[in-house]
Each structure stands twice: as structure tokens, then as C-alpha cells.
Amino acid sequence: MRTIRAKCLRDNRGHNPAILEVINITSEEAKQAMDIKPFFSALRFLTILPVPESWCGDANSFHKSPNWYPLVGLMIGLLLALLDLFLCWLLPVSVASVLLLLAMIAISGALHMDGLADSADAWFSSRGPEQMLEIMKDSRSGPMGVVAITIVLLLKLMLLIALPEAWRWQIIVLMPLAGRCVLPVLSSQLPYARTHGTAAFTNEDFNCSRVSIAFATLLIPALVLSGWTSGLIIVSSVCFGGWLLGAYSRRKIGGFTGDTLGATCELVELLPALCTVILAHRGII
């Protein structure tokens, strides 16, 4: 490295200054590729894990953090799967599933569940887009929000209990992964529905690799953990579910907000378990 730098400096002092400029550009690209502060920023934002603020970088790192949401989702899934293995060893599956559901909510500080309640109140209010956005700002949950949370929690609990033992830990890994993979994709493809807000940053630093990263991070673990047939069905259902919810949000409020992303995360999270239970019930797996 020192030899290359010395050679470039000699060339720069001589007759070829373009070489030093190329090296500087390459060095900057390498630094950006090795920068993991956006990862810690994503981890701090999406979980309650005690990540030091000094590890998270500045606002620029925060704006780049959606690229790392899928990896954070995979980490959450692995932690929950380990917890479930211990709980199922200690307790009956039904009780273990209740405790695991509490852990799934707690790991994100109920961030996405709050978005689900606010989105349900707004979407089913029969109001215009502007009024819906105002309803989402209200910290109080209305009847539709309470109903949505109740239904999603009951469905998620029943699916966890119904999961075949042979596929249980694999699907638990995929559930939070699927939910976090749709977040960067939808925030990249949809316009932000407000002029400013908490989730506006997710739409500011889009690059074409974000969608590819999210898709690959979901596809590879799905195929490895659940096989080709189940894996492709799960990935297809997640893609279709994310697209459907994104299209619905755009029709209702003209784009996305942080609340609609949270609602989408919670709903898409159900799909790996739902697909697996259906496949097992029909004797396909």
C-alpha cells in the first residue's frame, strides 16, 4: 500500500496528476463499502438493543440505514429462533408460543404494532387522504386500531402454535426477516405521503442495489431453510403481499408513511408462517 501511494505521489509531482485522483476516488469508495455505521443505526432504530449512539454515525449514516434493514431482520429472526428452542425445551408449545410472541413485540419496542394500529384507524375511517394523515398523527388508538392489533396477534399466535415441529425454528427466522425486507423496498418505490416526517429519510437515499439486497437477503435464507418449493412460495407471497399493501397505501394516502411501513411489516411477517401451515395442512411438506 505504501509503495502504491509513493508511486502515485511521484507521478503526481511529475506529469500525470490524474493517477492520484483515481486513487483518491477508489479510496473513498472503499471507505464507504467498509462503513458499518449505517448497520448500527438500523439496529438502534429497529430494535431495543442497547447500541451506543457513537456507533451509529451522523445523519448520513442514518439515511443509508435502510440498506441494512434486511440483515437486522435476519438477526432478529435468529435470536427469536434460539429463544424459541429454549422455551420449547422448557415449556409446552402453546405456552412457548405466547412468550415468543411477546418477545417478537418487545424486540422492536412495539414500533411496528403502533404503526399497524394508526394505519388501521386511518385506512378504515372513510376520510380523505389529508384527514387520514392527521388520524395517523393521533397517539390514541381508535376501535379499528384495537381490532387490527387483536386480530393480528391472535392470528400470529395460532400460526406459531400450528407450525410443524420440523419447520418451526426455520419459519421463526424467516418471519421478522420478511417483514424487514419489505421496508426498504416500499420506501424506495413509493412516494412519501407527507412533506416531512420520521420515515422521510428512507425515501431520500435510494440506490438500485437496495431492492436487490432486500430480495437476495430474503431469497437465500428462504431456500436454504425451507427448501425450493416452500422457499419460492414464501418469497412469492411476501413479494405479492408487500406489493398489495403498498398499492393499497398509495391508493388511500398517495404513498407511504412510517405508520404504513410498520403495518406492512406486521402483516407481511405473518406470511411465512401462514404459507407453511397451509402447505403442511395440505400434505405438500
Short mmCIF file of C-alpha atoms in Angstrom, two decimals:
data_model
loop_
_atom_site.label_atom_id
_atom_site.label_comp_id
_atom_site.label_asym_id
_atom_site.label_seq_id
_atom_site.Cartn_x
_atom_site.Cartn_y
_atom_site.Cartn_z
CA MET A 1 0.00 0.00 0.00
CA ARG A 2 2.84 2.40 0.88
CA THR A 3 4.61 1.56 -2.40
CA ILE A 4 1.48 2.36 -4.42
CA ARG A 5 0.95 5.63 -2.54
CA ALA A 6 4.58 6.70 -3.01
CA LYS A 7 4.43 5.90 -6.73
CA CYS A 8 1.25 7.93 -7.11
CA LEU A 9 2.79 10.88 -5.34
CA ARG A 10 5.86 10.74 -7.58
CA ASP A 11 3.62 10.58 -10.65
CA ASN A 12 1.57 13.45 -9.33
CA ARG A 13 4.62 15.65 -8.85
CA GLY A 14 5.69 14.70 -12.35
CA HIS A 15 3.47 14.72 -15.38
CA ASN A 16 0.45 12.53 -14.56
CA PRO A 17 -1.79 14.07 -11.81
CA ALA A 18 -4.82 12.01 -12.91
CA ILE A 19 -3.43 8.90 -11.17
CA LEU A 20 -3.71 10.44 -7.72
CA GLU A 21 -7.29 11.47 -8.39
CA VAL A 22 -8.22 7.90 -9.39
CA ILE A 23 -6.60 6.51 -6.25
CA ASN A 24 -8.47 9.04 -4.09
CA ILE A 25 -11.81 8.08 -5.67
CA THR A 26 -11.08 4.38 -5.18
CA SER A 27 -10.11 5.02 -1.57
CA GLU A 28 -13.37 6.87 -0.89
CA GLU A 29 -15.40 4.05 -2.43
CA ALA A 30 -13.56 1.51 -0.29
CA LYS A 31 -14.25 3.53 2.86
CA GLN A 32 -17.96 3.72 2.01
CA ALA A 33 -18.11 -0.02 1.34
CA MET A 34 -16.48 -0.77 4.71
CA ASP A 35 -18.61 1.73 6.67
CA ILE A 36 -20.84 -0.23 9.08
CA LYS A 37 -22.22 2.76 10.95
CA PRO A 38 -25.47 2.58 8.92
CA PHE A 39 -25.86 -1.00 10.15
CA PHE A 40 -25.64 0.08 13.80
CA SER A 41 -28.01 2.94 13.02
CA ALA A 42 -30.53 0.44 11.59
CA LEU A 43 -30.05 -1.87 14.59
CA ARG A 44 -30.66 1.01 17.01
CA PHE A 45 -33.72 2.21 15.09
CA LEU A 46 -35.45 -1.16 14.60
CA THR A 47 -34.70 -2.82 17.95
CA ILE A 48 -34.42 -2.04 21.63
CA LEU A 49 -30.87 -3.41 21.78
CA PRO A 50 -28.54 -1.00 23.63
CA VAL A 51 -26.47 0.20 20.66
CA PRO A 52 -24.24 3.15 21.64
CA GLU A 53 -25.15 6.31 19.76
CA SER A 54 -21.48 6.88 18.93
CA TRP A 55 -21.51 3.70 16.81
CA CYS A 56 -24.34 4.98 14.62
CA GLY A 57 -22.57 7.84 12.86
CA ASP A 58 -24.23 11.00 11.64
CA ALA A 59 -27.40 11.81 9.72
CA ASN A 60 -25.82 10.49 6.53
CA SER A 61 -25.38 7.07 8.15
CA PHE A 62 -28.98 7.17 9.34
CA HIS A 63 -30.18 7.89 5.79
CA LYS A 64 -28.25 4.88 4.50
CA SER A 65 -29.51 2.56 7.25
CA PRO A 66 -32.47 1.09 5.25
CA ASN A 67 -29.94 -0.88 3.21
CA TRP A 68 -29.26 -2.84 6.40
CA TYR A 69 -32.87 -3.47 7.48
CA PRO A 70 -32.93 -6.99 5.95
CA LEU A 71 -29.79 -8.01 7.86
CA VAL A 72 -31.27 -6.66 11.08
CA GLY A 73 -34.41 -8.69 10.36
CA LEU A 74 -32.31 -11.81 9.88
CA MET A 75 -30.53 -11.19 13.18
CA ILE A 76 -33.84 -10.72 14.97
CA GLY A 77 -35.08 -13.98 13.47
CA LEU A 78 -32.03 -15.90 14.62
CA LEU A 79 -32.32 -14.50 18.16
CA LEU A 80 -36.02 -15.41 18.32
CA ALA A 81 -35.34 -18.90 16.98
CA LEU A 82 -32.75 -19.51 19.69
CA LEU A 83 -35.16 -18.23 22.31
CA ASP A 84 -37.90 -20.49 20.95
CA LEU A 85 -35.67 -23.56 21.09
CA PHE A 86 -35.09 -22.89 24.76
CA LEU A 87 -38.75 -22.13 25.50
CA CYS A 88 -39.96 -25.28 23.73
CA TRP A 89 -37.48 -27.34 25.72
CA LEU A 90 -38.75 -25.79 28.93
CA LEU A 91 -42.48 -25.41 28.26
CA PRO A 92 -45.35 -26.78 26.15
CA VAL A 93 -45.52 -25.36 22.63
CA SER A 94 -48.64 -23.30 23.32
CA VAL A 95 -47.07 -21.51 26.30
CA ALA A 96 -43.76 -21.14 24.49
CA SER A 97 -45.59 -19.55 21.54
CA VAL A 98 -47.22 -16.95 23.78
CA LEU A 99 -43.86 -15.99 25.29
CA LEU A 100 -42.25 -15.93 21.86
CA LEU A 101 -45.00 -13.62 20.59
CA LEU A 102 -44.27 -11.25 23.48
CA ALA A 103 -40.59 -11.34 22.56
CA MET A 104 -41.41 -10.56 18.90
CA ILE A 105 -43.27 -7.45 20.00
CA ALA A 106 -40.74 -6.42 22.62
CA ILE A 107 -37.64 -6.70 20.41
CA SER A 108 -38.82 -3.72 18.35
CA GLY A 109 -40.42 -1.86 21.23
CA ALA A 110 -43.84 -2.40 19.61
CA LEU A 111 -42.74 0.08 16.94
CA HIS A 112 -44.47 -1.71 14.07
CA MET A 113 -47.52 -2.65 16.12
CA ASP A 114 -48.11 1.04 16.80
CA GLY A 115 -47.95 1.68 13.05
CA LEU A 116 -50.49 -1.08 12.46
CA ALA A 117 -52.97 0.50 14.88
CA ASP A 118 -52.55 4.01 13.43
CA SER A 119 -52.82 2.74 9.86
CA ALA A 120 -55.97 0.73 10.58
CA ASP A 121 -57.63 3.74 12.20
CA ALA A 122 -56.79 5.88 9.18
CA TRP A 123 -57.40 3.42 6.34
CA PHE A 124 -60.84 2.39 7.58
CA SER A 125 -62.01 5.86 8.60
CA SER A 126 -63.70 6.62 5.24
CA ARG A 127 -61.96 10.00 5.19
CA GLY A 128 -59.86 11.76 2.58
CA PRO A 129 -56.05 11.40 2.35
CA GLU A 130 -55.31 14.55 4.37
CA GLN A 131 -57.67 13.53 7.15
CA MET A 132 -56.14 10.04 7.18
CA LEU A 133 -52.68 11.52 7.66
CA GLU A 134 -53.98 13.56 10.58
CA ILE A 135 -55.55 10.46 12.14
CA MET A 136 -52.18 8.68 11.93
CA LYS A 137 -50.60 11.50 13.94
CA ASP A 138 -53.04 10.95 16.80
CA SER A 139 -51.32 8.95 19.53
CA ARG A 140 -54.63 7.49 20.68
CA SER A 141 -55.81 4.20 19.18
CA GLY A 142 -59.37 4.02 17.88
CA PRO A 143 -61.60 0.94 17.64
CA MET A 144 -60.24 -0.15 14.25
CA GLY A 145 -56.69 0.03 15.57
CA VAL A 146 -57.57 -2.12 18.58
CA VAL A 147 -59.38 -4.64 16.35
CA ALA A 148 -56.43 -4.80 13.93
CA ILE A 149 -53.92 -5.43 16.72
CA THR A 150 -56.15 -8.09 18.30
CA ILE A 151 -56.68 -9.95 15.02
CA VAL A 152 -53.00 -9.86 14.03
CA LEU A 153 -51.83 -11.03 17.46
CA LEU A 154 -54.37 -13.87 17.58
CA LEU A 155 -53.53 -14.97 14.05
CA LYS A 156 -49.80 -14.84 14.71
CA LEU A 157 -50.20 -16.84 17.92
CA MET A 158 -52.35 -19.51 16.25
CA LEU A 159 -49.88 -19.79 13.37
CA LEU A 160 -46.96 -20.21 15.78
CA ILE A 161 -48.80 -22.97 17.62
CA ALA A 162 -49.79 -24.66 14.35
CA LEU A 163 -46.30 -24.64 12.83
CA PRO A 164 -44.98 -28.18 12.19
CA GLU A 165 -42.22 -29.03 14.63
CA ALA A 166 -39.83 -29.90 11.78
CA TRP A 167 -40.17 -26.41 10.29
CA ARG A 168 -40.75 -24.31 13.40
CA TRP A 169 -37.39 -22.66 14.02
CA GLN A 170 -36.76 -22.09 10.30
CA ILE A 171 -40.01 -20.19 9.86
CA ILE A 172 -39.42 -18.18 13.03
CA VAL A 173 -36.18 -16.98 11.44
CA LEU A 174 -37.98 -16.02 8.22
CA MET A 175 -40.89 -14.13 9.81
CA PRO A 176 -39.06 -11.00 11.02
CA LEU A 177 -36.73 -11.20 8.02
CA ALA A 178 -39.69 -10.99 5.63
CA GLY A 179 -41.18 -8.03 7.47
CA ARG A 180 -37.95 -6.02 7.48
CA CYS A 181 -37.17 -6.81 3.83
CA VAL A 182 -40.29 -5.04 2.57
CA LEU A 183 -39.49 -1.81 4.43
CA PRO A 184 -36.61 -0.57 2.23
CA VAL A 185 -38.33 -1.79 -0.93
CA LEU A 186 -41.63 0.02 -0.35
CA SER A 187 -39.96 3.19 0.90
CA SER A 188 -37.88 3.21 -2.28
CA GLN A 189 -40.73 2.55 -4.70
CA LEU A 190 -43.47 4.72 -3.19
CA PRO A 191 -43.54 8.49 -2.68
CA TYR A 192 -43.54 9.78 0.88
CA ALA A 193 -47.09 10.87 1.68
CA ARG A 194 -46.11 13.77 3.94
CA THR A 195 -43.96 16.82 3.31
CA HIS A 196 -41.79 15.79 6.26
CA GLY A 197 -41.81 13.15 8.95
CA THR A 198 -39.96 10.36 10.74
CA ALA A 199 -39.78 8.00 7.77
CA ALA A 200 -38.99 10.62 5.11
CA PHE A 201 -35.29 9.72 5.21
CA THR A 202 -35.98 6.21 3.88
CA ASN A 203 -37.01 7.75 0.57
CA GLU A 204 -34.06 10.16 0.25
CA ASP A 205 -31.01 7.99 -0.36
CA PHE A 206 -32.36 5.39 -2.77
CA ASN A 207 -30.00 3.38 -4.92
CA CYS A 208 -30.80 0.50 -7.24
CA SER A 209 -28.97 -2.01 -5.05
CA ARG A 210 -31.41 -1.57 -2.16
CA VAL A 211 -34.15 -3.68 -3.74
CA SER A 212 -31.63 -6.32 -4.87
CA ILE A 213 -30.11 -6.56 -1.39
CA ALA A 214 -33.52 -6.99 0.23
CA PHE A 215 -34.62 -9.63 -2.29
CA ALA A 216 -31.39 -11.63 -2.04
CA THR A 217 -31.38 -11.46 1.77
CA LEU A 218 -34.86 -12.97 1.80
CA LEU A 219 -34.48 -15.44 -1.06
CA ILE A 220 -31.28 -17.19 0.01
CA PRO A 221 -32.30 -17.95 3.63
CA ALA A 222 -35.80 -18.96 2.47
CA LEU A 223 -34.41 -21.52 0.01
CA VAL A 224 -31.78 -22.80 2.46
CA LEU A 225 -34.08 -23.09 5.46
CA SER A 226 -37.33 -24.27 3.89
CA GLY A 227 -36.33 -25.87 0.58
CA TRP A 228 -37.03 -24.91 -3.02
CA THR A 229 -40.79 -25.42 -3.08
CA SER A 230 -41.65 -23.83 0.25
CA GLY A 231 -38.96 -21.19 -0.14
CA LEU A 232 -40.20 -19.98 -3.51
CA ILE A 233 -43.81 -19.96 -2.29
CA ILE A 234 -42.86 -17.96 0.79
CA VAL A 235 -40.79 -15.43 -1.18
CA SER A 236 -43.55 -15.08 -3.79
CA SER A 237 -46.18 -14.50 -1.12
CA VAL A 238 -44.01 -11.90 0.62
CA CYS A 239 -43.40 -10.06 -2.66
CA PHE A 240 -47.08 -10.14 -3.58
CA GLY A 241 -48.21 -9.18 -0.07
CA GLY A 242 -45.77 -6.27 0.07
CA TRP A 243 -46.86 -5.07 -3.37
CA LEU A 244 -50.55 -5.36 -2.48
CA LEU A 245 -50.19 -3.40 0.77
CA GLY A 246 -48.03 -0.79 -0.95
CA ALA A 247 -50.59 -0.34 -3.72
CA TYR A 248 -53.38 -0.06 -1.14
CA SER A 249 -51.46 2.56 0.83
CA ARG A 250 -50.78 4.56 -2.32
CA ARG A 251 -54.44 4.50 -3.29
CA LYS A 252 -55.51 5.58 0.19
CA ILE A 253 -52.99 8.30 1.06
CA GLY A 254 -50.86 8.74 -2.06
CA GLY A 255 -47.77 6.92 -0.80
CA PHE A 256 -46.29 5.66 2.47
CA THR A 257 -45.63 6.90 5.99
CA GLY A 258 -43.77 5.38 8.90
CA ASP A 259 -47.07 4.02 10.19
CA THR A 260 -47.96 2.26 6.93
CA LEU A 261 -44.48 0.74 6.79
CA GLY A 262 -44.98 -0.59 10.33
CA ALA A 263 -48.37 -2.03 9.40
CA THR A 264 -46.90 -3.66 6.30
CA CYS A 265 -44.08 -5.16 8.36
CA GLU A 266 -46.51 -6.71 10.84
CA LEU A 267 -48.80 -8.13 8.15
CA VAL A 268 -46.04 -9.47 5.87
CA GLU A 269 -44.42 -11.08 8.90
CA LEU A 270 -47.40 -13.44 9.04
CA LEU A 271 -46.92 -14.80 5.53
CA PRO A 272 -44.03 -17.29 6.03
CA ALA A 273 -45.93 -18.97 8.87
CA LEU A 274 -49.24 -18.85 7.00
CA CYS A 275 -47.76 -20.42 3.85
CA THR A 276 -46.04 -23.16 5.85
CA VAL A 277 -49.16 -24.04 7.83
CA ILE A 278 -51.19 -24.24 4.60
CA LEU A 279 -48.56 -26.42 2.89
CA ALA A 280 -48.33 -28.72 5.90
CA HIS A 281 -52.12 -28.98 6.23
CA ARG A 282 -52.43 -29.96 2.56
CA GLY A 283 -49.64 -32.53 2.92
CA ILE A 284 -47.28 -30.76 0.48
CA ILE A 285 -44.46 -30.61 3.03
#
